[in-house]
PDB file of C-alpha atoms in Angstrom:
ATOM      1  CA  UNK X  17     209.771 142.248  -4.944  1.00  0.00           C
ATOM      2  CA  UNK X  18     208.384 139.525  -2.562  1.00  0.00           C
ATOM      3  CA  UNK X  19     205.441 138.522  -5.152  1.00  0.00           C
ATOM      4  CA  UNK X  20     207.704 138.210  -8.428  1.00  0.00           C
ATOM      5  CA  UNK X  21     209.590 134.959  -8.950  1.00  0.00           C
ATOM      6  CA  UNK X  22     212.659 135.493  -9.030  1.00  0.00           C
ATOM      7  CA  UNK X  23     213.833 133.427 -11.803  1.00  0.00           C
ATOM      8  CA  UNK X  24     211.523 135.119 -14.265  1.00  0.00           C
ATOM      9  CA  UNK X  25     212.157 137.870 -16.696  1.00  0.00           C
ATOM     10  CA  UNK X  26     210.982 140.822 -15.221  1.00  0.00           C
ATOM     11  CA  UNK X  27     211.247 143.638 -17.735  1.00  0.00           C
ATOM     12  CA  UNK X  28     207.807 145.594 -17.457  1.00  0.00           C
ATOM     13  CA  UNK X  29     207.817 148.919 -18.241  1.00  0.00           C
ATOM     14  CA  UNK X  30     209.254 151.135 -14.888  1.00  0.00           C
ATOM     15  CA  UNK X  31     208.539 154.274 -17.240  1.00  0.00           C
ATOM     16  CA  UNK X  32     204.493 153.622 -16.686  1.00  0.00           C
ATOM     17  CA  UNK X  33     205.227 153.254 -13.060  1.00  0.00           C
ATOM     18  CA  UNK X  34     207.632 156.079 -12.721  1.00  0.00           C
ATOM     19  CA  UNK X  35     204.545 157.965 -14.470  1.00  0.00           C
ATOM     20  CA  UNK X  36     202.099 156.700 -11.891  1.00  0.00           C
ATOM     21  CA  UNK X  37     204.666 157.598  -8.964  1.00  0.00           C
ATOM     22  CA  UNK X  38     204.728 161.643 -10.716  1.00  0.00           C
ATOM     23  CA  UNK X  39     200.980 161.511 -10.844  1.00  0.00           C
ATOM     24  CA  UNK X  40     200.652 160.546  -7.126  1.00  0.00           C
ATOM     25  CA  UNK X  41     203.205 162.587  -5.472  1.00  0.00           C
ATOM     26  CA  UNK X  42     201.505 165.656  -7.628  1.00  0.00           C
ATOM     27  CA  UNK X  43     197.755 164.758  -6.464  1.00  0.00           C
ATOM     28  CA  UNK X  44     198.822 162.957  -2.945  1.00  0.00           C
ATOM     29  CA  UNK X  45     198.576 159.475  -2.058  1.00  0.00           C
ATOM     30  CA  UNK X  46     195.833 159.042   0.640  1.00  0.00           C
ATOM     31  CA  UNK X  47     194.030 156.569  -0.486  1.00  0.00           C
ATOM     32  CA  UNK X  48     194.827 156.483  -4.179  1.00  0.00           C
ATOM     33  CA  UNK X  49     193.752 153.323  -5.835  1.00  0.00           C
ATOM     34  CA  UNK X  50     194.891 152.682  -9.951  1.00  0.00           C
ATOM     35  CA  UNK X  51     192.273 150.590 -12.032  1.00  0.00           C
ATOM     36  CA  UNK X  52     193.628 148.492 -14.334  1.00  0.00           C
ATOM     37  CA  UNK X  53     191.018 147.302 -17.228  1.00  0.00           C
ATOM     38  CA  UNK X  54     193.681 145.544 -19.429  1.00  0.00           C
ATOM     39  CA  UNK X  55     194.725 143.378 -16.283  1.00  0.00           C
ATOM     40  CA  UNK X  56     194.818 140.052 -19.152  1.00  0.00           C
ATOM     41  CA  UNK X  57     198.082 141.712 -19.836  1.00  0.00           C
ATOM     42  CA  UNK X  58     201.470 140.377 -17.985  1.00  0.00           C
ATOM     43  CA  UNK X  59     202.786 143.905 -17.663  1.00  0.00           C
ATOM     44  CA  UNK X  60     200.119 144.961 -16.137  1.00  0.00           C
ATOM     45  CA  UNK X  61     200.026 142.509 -13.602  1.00  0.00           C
ATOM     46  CA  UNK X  62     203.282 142.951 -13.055  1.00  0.00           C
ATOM     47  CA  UNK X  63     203.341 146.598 -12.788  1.00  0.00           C
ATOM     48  CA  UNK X  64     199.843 146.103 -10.477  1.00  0.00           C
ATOM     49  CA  UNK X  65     201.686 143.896  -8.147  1.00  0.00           C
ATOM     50  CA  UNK X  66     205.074 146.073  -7.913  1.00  0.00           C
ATOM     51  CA  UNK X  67     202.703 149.432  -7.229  1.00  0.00           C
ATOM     52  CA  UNK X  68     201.024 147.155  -3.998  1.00  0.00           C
ATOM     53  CA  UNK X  69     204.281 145.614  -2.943  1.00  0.00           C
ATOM     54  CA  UNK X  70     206.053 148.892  -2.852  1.00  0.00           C
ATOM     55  CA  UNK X  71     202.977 150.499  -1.241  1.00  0.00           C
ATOM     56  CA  UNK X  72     202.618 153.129  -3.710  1.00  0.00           C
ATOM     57  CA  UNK X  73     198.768 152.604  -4.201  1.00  0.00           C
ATOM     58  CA  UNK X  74     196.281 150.461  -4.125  1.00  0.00           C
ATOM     59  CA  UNK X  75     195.054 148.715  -7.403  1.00  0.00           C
ATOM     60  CA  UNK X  76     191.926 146.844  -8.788  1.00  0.00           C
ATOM     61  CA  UNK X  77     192.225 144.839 -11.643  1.00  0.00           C
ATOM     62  CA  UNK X  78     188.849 144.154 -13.573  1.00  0.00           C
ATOM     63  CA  UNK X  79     188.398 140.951 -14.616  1.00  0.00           C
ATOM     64  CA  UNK X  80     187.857 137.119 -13.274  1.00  0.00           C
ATOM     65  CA  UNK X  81     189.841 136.554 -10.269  1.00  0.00           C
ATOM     66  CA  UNK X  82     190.340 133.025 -10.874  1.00  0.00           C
ATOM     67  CA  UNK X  83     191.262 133.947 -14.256  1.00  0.00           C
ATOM     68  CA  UNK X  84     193.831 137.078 -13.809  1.00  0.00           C
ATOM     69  CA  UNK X  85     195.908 134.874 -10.985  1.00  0.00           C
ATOM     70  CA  UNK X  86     196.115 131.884 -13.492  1.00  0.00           C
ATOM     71  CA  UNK X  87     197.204 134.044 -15.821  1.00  0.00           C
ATOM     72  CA  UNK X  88     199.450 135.784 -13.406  1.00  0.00           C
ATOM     73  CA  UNK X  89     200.880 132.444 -11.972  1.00  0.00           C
ATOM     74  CA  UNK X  90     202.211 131.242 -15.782  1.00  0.00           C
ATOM     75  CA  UNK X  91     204.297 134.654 -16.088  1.00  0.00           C
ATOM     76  CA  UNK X  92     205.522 134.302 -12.173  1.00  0.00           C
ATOM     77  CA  UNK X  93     203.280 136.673 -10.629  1.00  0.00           C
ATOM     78  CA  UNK X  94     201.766 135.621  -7.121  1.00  0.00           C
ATOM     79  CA  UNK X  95     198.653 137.716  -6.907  1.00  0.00           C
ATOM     80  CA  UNK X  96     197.863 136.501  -3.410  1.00  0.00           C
ATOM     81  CA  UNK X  97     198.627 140.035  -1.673  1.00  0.00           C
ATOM     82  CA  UNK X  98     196.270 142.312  -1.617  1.00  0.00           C
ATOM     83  CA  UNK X  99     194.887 143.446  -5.032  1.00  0.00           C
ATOM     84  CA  UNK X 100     191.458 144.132  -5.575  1.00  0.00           C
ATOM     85  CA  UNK X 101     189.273 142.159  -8.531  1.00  0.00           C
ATOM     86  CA  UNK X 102     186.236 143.358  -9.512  1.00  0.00           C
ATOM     87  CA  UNK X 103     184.638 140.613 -12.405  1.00  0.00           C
ATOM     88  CA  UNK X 104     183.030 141.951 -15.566  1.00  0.00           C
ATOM     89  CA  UNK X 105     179.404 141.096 -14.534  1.00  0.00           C
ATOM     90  CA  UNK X 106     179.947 142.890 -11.100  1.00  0.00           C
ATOM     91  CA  UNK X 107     176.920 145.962 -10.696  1.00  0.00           C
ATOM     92  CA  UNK X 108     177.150 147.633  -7.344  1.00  0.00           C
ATOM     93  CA  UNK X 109     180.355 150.034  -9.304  1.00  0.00           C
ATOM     94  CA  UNK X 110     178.816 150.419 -11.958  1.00  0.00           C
ATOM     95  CA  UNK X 111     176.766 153.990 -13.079  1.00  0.00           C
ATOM     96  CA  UNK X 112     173.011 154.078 -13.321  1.00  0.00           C
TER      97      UNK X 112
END
């Protein structure tokens, strides 16, 4: 995976991602896109960035950008690629 350090543990859970793979294949992937709300969580960004790299889906990750890649960058992730943030106080995706 070019966005995962290589000299960091990697064990995220493939079973999640394996489910996500199912789910896609059953429903088609044109255009899917995964949301991730709990994107604080390393295995999630781990598992968001794997799902992009391998081009299985896109993915948006809610929460501070600034804040998710720090976070990211101190378990070995490189969010540079090309995930989707959307912050908490963002409005234009939210329902009226």
């Amino acid at each position: 995976m070019a966005g995962l350090n290589s000299g960091v543990n990697c064990n995220f859970n493939f079973a999640i991602v394996n489910l996500i793979k199912e789910v896609l294949d059953r429903f088609g992937k044109n255009k899917s896109k995964i949301v991730f709300p709990e994107a604080e969580d390393p295995r999630v960004l781990q598992a968001a960035l794997y799902l992009v790299d391998e081009k299985i889906c896109s993915v948006i990750l809610i929460g501070e950008e600034g804040k998710l890649k720090d976070k990211a960058a101190t378990h070995g992730v490189d969010l540079s690629g090309s995930i989707e943030f959307i912050g908490p106080d963002v409005t234009h995706y939210k329902q009226e």
